Short mmCIF file of C-alpha atoms and ligand atoms in Angstrom, two decimals:
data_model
loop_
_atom_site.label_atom_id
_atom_site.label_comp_id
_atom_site.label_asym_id
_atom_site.label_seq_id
_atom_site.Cartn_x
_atom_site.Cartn_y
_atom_site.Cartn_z
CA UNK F 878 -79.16 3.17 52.74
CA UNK F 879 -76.75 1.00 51.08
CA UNK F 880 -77.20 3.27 47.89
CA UNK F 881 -76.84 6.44 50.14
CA UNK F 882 -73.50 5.23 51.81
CA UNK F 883 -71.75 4.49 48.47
CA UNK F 884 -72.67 7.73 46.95
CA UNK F 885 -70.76 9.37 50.17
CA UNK F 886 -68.04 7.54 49.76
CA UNK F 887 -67.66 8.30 45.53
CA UNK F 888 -68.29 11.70 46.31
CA UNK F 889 -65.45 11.94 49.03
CA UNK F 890 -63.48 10.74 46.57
CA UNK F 891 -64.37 12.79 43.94
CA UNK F 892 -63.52 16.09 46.53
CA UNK F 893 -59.62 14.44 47.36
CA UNK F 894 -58.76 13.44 43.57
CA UNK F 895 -59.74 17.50 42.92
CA UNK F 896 -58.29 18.98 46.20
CA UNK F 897 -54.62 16.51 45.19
CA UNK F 898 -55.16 17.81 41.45
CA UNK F 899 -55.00 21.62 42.91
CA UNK F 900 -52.40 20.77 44.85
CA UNK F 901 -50.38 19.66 42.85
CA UNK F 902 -50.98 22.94 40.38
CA UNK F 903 -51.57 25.34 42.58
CA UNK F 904 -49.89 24.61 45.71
CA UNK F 905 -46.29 22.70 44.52
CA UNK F 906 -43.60 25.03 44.23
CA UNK F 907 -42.81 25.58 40.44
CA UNK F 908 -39.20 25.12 40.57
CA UNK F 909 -36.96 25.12 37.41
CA UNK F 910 -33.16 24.89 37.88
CA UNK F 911 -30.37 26.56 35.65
CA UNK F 912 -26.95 25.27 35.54
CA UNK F 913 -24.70 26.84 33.42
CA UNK F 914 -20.65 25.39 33.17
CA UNK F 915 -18.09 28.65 34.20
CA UNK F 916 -17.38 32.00 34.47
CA UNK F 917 -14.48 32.46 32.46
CA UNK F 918 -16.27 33.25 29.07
CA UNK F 919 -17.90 36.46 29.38
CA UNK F 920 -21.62 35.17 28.01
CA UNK F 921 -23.17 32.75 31.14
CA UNK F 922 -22.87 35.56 33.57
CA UNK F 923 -23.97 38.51 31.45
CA UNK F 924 -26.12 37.19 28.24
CA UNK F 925 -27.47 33.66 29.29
CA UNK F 926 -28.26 33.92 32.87
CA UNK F 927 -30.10 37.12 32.90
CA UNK F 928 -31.70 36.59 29.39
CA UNK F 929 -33.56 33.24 30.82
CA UNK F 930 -34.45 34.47 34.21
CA UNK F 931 -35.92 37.49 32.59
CA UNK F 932 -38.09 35.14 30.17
CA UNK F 933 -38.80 32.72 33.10
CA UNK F 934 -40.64 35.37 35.16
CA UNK F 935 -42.35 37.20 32.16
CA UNK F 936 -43.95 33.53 31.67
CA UNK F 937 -44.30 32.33 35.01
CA UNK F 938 -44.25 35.11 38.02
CA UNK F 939 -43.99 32.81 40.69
CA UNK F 940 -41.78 30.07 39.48
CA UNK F 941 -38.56 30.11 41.54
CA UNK F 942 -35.68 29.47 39.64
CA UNK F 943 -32.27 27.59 41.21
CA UNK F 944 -29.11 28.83 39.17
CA UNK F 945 -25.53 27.48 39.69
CA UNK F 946 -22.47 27.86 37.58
CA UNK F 947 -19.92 25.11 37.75
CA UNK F 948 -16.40 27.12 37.23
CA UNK F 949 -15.76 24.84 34.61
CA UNK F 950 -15.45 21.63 37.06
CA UNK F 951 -18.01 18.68 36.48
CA UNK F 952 -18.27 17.21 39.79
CA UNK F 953 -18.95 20.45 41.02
CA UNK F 954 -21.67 20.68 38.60
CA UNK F 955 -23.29 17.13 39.61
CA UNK F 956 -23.56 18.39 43.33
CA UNK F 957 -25.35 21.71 42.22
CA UNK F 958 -27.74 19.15 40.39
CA UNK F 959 -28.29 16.76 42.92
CA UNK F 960 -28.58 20.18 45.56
CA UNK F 961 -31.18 21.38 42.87
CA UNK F 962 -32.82 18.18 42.80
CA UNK F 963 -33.39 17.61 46.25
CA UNK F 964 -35.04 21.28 46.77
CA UNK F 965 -37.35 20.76 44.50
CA UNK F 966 -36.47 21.54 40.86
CA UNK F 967 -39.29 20.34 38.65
CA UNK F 968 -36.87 20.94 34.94
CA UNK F 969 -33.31 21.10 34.89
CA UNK F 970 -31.62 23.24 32.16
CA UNK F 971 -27.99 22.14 31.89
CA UNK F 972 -25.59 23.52 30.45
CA UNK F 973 -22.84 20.35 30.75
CA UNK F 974 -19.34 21.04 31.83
CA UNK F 975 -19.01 17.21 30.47
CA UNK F 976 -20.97 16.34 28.07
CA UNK F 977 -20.82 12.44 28.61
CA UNK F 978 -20.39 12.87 32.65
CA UNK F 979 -23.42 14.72 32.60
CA UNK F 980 -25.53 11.37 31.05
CA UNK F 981 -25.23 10.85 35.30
CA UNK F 982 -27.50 14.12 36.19
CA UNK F 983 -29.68 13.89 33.53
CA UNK F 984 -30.80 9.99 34.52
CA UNK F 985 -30.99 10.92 38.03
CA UNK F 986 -33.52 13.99 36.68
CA UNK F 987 -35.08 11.07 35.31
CA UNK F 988 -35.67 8.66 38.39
CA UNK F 989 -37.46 11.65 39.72
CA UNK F 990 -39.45 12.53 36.91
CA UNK F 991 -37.93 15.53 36.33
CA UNK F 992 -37.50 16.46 32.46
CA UNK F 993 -34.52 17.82 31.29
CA UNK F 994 -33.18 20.39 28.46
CA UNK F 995 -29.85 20.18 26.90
CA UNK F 996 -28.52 23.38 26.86
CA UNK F 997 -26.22 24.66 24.05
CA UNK F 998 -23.81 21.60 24.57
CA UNK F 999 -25.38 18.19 23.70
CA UNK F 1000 -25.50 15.55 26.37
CA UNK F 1001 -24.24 12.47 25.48
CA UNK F 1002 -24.81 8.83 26.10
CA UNK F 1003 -28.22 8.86 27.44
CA UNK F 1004 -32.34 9.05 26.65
CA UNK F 1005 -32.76 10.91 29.65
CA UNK F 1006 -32.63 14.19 27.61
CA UNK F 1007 -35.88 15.84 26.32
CA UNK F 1008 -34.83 18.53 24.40
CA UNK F 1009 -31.50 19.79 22.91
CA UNK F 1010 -30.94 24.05 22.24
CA UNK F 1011 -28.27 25.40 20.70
CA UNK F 1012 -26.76 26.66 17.19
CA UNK F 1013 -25.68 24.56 14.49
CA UNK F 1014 -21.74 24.02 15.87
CA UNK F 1015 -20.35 22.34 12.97
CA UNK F 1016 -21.32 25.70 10.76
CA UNK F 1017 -19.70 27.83 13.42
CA UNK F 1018 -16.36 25.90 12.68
CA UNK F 1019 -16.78 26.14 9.19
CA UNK F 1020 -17.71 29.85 9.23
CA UNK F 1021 -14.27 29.59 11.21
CA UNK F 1022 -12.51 28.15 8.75
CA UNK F 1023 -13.70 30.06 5.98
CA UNK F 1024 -12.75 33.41 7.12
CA UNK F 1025 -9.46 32.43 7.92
CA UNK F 1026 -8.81 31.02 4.66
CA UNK F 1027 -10.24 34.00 3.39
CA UNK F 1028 -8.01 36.13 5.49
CA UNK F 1029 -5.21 34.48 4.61
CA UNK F 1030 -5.57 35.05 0.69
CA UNK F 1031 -3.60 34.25 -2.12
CA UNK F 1032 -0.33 32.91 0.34
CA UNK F 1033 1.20 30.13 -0.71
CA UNK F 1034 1.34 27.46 1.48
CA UNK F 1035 0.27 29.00 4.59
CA UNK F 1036 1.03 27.98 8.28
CA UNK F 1037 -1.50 28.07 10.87
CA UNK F 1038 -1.94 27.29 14.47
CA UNK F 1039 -5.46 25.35 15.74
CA UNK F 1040 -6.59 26.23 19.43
CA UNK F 1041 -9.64 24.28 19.50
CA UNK F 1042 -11.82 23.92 23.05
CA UNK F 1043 -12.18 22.14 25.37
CA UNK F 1044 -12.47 18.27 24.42
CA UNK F 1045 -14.93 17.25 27.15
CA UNK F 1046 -17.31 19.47 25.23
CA UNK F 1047 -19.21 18.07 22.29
CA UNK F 1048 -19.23 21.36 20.95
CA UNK F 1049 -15.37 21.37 20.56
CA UNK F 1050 -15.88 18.40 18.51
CA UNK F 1051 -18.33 19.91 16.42
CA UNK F 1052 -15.95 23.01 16.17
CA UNK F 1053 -13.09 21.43 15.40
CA UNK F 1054 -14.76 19.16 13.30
CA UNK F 1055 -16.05 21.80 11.13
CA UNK F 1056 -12.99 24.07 10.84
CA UNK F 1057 -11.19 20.96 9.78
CA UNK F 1058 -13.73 19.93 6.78
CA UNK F 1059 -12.71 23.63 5.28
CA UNK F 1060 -9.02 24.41 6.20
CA UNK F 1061 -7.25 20.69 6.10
CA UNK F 1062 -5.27 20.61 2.54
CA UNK F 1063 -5.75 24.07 2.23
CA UNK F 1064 -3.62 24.68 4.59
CA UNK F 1065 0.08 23.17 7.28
CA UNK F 1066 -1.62 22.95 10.74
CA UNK F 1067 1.80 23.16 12.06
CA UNK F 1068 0.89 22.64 15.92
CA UNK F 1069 -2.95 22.06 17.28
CA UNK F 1070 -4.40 22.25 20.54
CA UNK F 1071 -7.36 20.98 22.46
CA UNK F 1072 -7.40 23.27 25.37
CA UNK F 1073 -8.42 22.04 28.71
CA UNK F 1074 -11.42 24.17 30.28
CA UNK F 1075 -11.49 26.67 27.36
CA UNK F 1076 -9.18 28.42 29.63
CA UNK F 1077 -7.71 31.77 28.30
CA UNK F 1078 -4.60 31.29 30.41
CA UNK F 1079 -3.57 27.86 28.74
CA UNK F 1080 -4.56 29.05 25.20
CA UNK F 1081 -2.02 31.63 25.54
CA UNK F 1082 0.33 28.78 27.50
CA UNK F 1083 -0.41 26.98 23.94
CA UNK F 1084 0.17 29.65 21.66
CA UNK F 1085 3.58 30.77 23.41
CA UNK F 1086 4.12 26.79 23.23
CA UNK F 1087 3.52 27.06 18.95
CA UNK F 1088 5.70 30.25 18.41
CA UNK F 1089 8.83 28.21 20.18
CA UNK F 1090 8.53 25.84 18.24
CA UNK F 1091 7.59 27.71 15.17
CA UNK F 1092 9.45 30.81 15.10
CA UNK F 1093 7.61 34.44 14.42
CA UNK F 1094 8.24 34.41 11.04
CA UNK F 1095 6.33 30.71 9.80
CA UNK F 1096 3.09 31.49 11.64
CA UNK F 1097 0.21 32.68 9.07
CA UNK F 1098 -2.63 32.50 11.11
CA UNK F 1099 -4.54 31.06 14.21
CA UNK F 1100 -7.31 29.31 14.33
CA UNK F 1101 -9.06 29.79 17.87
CA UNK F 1102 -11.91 28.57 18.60
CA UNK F 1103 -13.54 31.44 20.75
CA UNK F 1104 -13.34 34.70 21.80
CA UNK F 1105 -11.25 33.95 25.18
CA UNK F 1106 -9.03 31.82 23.87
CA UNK F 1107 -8.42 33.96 21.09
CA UNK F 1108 -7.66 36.85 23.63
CA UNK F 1109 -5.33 34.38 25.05
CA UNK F 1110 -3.64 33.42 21.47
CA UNK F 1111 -3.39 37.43 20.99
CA UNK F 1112 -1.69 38.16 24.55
CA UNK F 1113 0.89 35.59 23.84
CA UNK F 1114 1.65 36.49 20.36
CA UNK F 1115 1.68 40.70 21.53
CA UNK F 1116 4.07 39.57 24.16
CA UNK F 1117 6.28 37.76 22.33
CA UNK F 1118 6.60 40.91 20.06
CA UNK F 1119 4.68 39.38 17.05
CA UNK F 1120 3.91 42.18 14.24
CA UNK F 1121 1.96 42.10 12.68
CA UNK F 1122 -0.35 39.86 14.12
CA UNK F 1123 -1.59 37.16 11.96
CA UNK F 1124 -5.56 36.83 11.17
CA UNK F 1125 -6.87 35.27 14.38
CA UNK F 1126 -10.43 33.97 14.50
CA UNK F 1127 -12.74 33.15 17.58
CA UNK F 1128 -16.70 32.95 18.71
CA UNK F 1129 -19.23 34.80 20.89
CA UNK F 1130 -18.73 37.97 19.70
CA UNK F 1131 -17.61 39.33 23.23
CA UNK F 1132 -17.47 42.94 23.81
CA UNK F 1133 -13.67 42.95 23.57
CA UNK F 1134 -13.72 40.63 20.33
CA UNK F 1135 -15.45 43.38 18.90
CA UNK F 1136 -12.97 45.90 19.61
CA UNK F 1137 -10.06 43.59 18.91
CA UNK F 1138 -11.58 43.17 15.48
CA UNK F 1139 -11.91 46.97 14.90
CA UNK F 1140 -8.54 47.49 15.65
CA UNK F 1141 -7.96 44.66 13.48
CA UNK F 1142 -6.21 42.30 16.25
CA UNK F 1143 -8.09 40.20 16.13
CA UNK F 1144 -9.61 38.83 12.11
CA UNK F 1145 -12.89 37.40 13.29
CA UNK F 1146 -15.56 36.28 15.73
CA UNK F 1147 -18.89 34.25 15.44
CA UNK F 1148 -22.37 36.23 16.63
CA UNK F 1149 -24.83 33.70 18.26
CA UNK F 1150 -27.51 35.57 18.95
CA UNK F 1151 -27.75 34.26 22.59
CA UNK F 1152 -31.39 35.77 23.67
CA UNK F 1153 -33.65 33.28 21.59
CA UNK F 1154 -31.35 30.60 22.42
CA UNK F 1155 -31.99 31.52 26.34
CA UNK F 1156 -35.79 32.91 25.79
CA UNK F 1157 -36.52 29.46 24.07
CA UNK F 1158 -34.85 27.46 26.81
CA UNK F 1159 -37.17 29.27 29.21
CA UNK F 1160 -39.70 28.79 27.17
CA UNK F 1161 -39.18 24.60 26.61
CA UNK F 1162 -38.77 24.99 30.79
CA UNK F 1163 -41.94 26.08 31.46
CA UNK F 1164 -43.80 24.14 29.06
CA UNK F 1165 -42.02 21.24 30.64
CA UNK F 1166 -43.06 22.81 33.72
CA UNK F 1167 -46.97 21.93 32.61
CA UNK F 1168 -46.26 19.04 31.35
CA UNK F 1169 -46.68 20.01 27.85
CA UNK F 1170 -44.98 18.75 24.86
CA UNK F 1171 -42.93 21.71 22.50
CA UNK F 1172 -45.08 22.87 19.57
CA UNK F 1173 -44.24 21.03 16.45
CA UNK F 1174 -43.62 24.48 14.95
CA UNK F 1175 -40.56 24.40 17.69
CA UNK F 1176 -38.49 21.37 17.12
CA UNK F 1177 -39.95 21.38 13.42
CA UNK F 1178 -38.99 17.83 13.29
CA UNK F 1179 -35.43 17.98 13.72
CA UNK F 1180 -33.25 15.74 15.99
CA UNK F 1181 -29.87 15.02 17.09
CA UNK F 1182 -29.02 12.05 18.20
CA UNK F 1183 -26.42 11.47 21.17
CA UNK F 1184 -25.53 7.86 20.76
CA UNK F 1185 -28.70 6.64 22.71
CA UNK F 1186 -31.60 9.15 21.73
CA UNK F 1187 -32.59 10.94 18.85
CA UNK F 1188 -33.77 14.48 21.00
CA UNK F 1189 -35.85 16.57 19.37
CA UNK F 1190 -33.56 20.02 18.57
CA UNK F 1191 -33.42 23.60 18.02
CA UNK F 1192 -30.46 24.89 16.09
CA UNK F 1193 -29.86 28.08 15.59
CA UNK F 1194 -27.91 29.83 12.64
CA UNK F 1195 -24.45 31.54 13.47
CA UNK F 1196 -22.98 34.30 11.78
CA UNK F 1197 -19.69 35.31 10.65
CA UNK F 1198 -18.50 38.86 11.95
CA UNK F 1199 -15.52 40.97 10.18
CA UNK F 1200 -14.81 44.47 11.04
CA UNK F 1201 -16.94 44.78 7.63
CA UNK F 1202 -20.28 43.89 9.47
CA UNK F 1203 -19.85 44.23 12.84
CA UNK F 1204 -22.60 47.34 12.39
CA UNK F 1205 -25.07 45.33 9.84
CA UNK F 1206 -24.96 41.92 12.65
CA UNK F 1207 -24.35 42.68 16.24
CA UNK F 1208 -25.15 46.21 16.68
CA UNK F 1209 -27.86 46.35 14.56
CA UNK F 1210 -29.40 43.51 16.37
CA UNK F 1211 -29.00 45.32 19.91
CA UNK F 1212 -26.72 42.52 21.06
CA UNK F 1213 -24.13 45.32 21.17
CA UNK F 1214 -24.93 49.12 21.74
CA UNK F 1215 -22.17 51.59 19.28
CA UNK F 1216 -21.71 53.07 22.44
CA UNK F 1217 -20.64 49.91 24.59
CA UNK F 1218 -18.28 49.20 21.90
CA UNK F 1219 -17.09 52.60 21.14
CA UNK F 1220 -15.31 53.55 24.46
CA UNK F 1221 -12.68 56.72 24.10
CA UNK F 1222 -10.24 54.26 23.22
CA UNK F 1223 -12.11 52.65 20.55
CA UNK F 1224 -13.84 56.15 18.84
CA UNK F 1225 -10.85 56.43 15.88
CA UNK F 1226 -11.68 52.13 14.98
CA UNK F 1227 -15.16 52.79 15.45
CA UNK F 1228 -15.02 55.77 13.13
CA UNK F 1229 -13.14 53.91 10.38
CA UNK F 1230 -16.12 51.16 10.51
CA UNK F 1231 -19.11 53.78 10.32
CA UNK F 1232 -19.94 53.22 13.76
CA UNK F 1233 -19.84 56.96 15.24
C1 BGC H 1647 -20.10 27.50 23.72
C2 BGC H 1647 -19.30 28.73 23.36
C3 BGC H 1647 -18.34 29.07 24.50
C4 BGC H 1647 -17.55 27.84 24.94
C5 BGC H 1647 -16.75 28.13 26.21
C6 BGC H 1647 -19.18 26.36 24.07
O1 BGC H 1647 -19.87 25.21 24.39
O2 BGC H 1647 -20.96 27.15 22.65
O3 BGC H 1647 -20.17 29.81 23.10
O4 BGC H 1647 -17.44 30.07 24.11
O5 BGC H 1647 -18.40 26.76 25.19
O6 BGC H 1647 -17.56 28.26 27.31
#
């Protein structure tokens, strides 16, 4: 009897440890959480975003996926991590607004168990991080650098103007950082800029700022460090009649980049190929998801560290785009169509390129 009543009570158990078990991996909600830092720069809303929800549902049909975009404010972004927290996200994917503030998200994530990826911006200061994605951001600099002094030629002694980003992102650092290895004593940085937000508007505040002080006539080139604040850099030099315009270089390879570049306002941009960075964030996510480690074959062994963790990496290569290979890079990897690019007012540019 005594036999008999103990093999009742094992196999009870037995039947709750499996029922929790398919509970927990059938009947949880799968829950991963994007949060992505503004709106102002044209990629989050129309590469990023759509590119890892896509990839999220091709891997997982039911997972539900939270998505928030900060508008470039970091508190805001805490609260639409603590909201995505508290209904129910099992990763978080952040994209940090601040790269040290964000060290406070990431070890709440933690508390709860919930893993987190680093997403194209490193966050700093803590080993609540479990995986970093993005490309390697001191090359995009240098490939920054390098076409500007390329640009700029044989002049003697040039004159340039640096609009880095924003310095609560880590990779403004590692833009600025690179650009500097390659341009400084090759060239006067007459007047340099870290501008708040990455805003558009305040790089052209900065650039109209620099030709004041500068005069038309001294300025060479500008070094800026993406796409919008290159647009702004442009605006303000167009407006202040500046012709020609000096070689101006930028990053993301934006739609309008492109045509700026054709119609050679603009000197350069950087192409990050932004689907595998998003695909393999989704990816990371739902492995995450199952509890799974990344394939070695994934991280390959690399790290960055960010002060308090070496976390295992993916970087990316960037590419340097001149109205030379804007058809061998971004349209010939479908990031752009010819025809996107090629709108009635850009068909003589896109002509002169071999694009039509
Ligand atoms: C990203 C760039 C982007 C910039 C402004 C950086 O962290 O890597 O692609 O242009 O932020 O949002």
């Amino acid at each position: 009897m005594k036999t008999r009543g103990m093999w009742r009570g094992i196999e009870w158990l037995v039947v709750v440890a499996l029922g929790l078990g398919g509970c927990q991996q059938g009947g949880g909600k799968k829950v991963v959480a994007l949060l992505l830092p503004e709106s102002k720069t044209a990629r989050y809303e129309t590469q990023d975003r759509p590119l890892f929800e896509k990839r999220i549902k091709e891997l997982c049909a039911s997972c539900e996926i939270i998505y928030s975009n900060a508008d470039q404010d970091a508190t805001k972004q805490q609260s639409q991590a603590e909201a995505a927290l508290t209904n129910g996200a099992r990763v978080l994917v952040l994209d940090a607004v601040d790269g040290a503030a964000a060290a406070a998200i990431a070890d709440k994530a933690k508390a709860q168990k919930v893993p987190v990826v680093s997403y194209d911006r490193l966050i700093l200061g803590t080993d609540a991080v479990d995986y970093y994605i993005s490309f390697d951001n001191e090359r995009v600099g240098k490939l920054q650098g390098e076409a500007l002094l390329a640009a700029l030629g044989a002049k003697k002694d040039p004159t340039i103007v640096m609009i880095n980003g924003a310095p609560t992102d880590n990779n403004a650092k590692l833009f600025k950082a690179g650009a500097h290895q390659v341009l400084d004593g090759k060239v006067t940085i007459a007047k340099e800029y870290d501008t708040p937000d990455w805003s558009p508007d305040k790089a052209q505040d900065e650039m109209t700022q620099a030709l004041t002080a500068l005069g038309k006539t001294r300025l060479d080139g500008v070094y800026a460090a993406n796409d919008g604040t290159a647009g702004g850099a442009i605006a303000s030099m167009k407006g202040a009649g500046v012709k020609p315009l000096p070689p101006v270089t930028g990053q993301d390879a934006e739609q309008a980049a492109i045509q700026r570049i054709l119609t050679g306002e603009q000197y350069m941009t950087v192409y990050k190929a932004i689907k595998p960075e998003a695909e393999t964030a989704a990816e990371l996510a739902i492995l995450l998801l199952e509890g799974k480690p990344a394939p070695a074959d994934m991280t390959k062994g690399k790290v960055v560290n960010n002060g308090k963790k070496d976390v295992p990496s993916i970087l990316l290569d960037p590419v340097a785009v001149t109205a030379a290979n804007v058809k061998a890079t971004v349209i010939k990897d479908g990031f752009w169509t010819a025809e996107q690019i090629c709108t009635q007012a850009y068909a003589g540019a896109c002509k002169a390129a071999g694009l039509l």
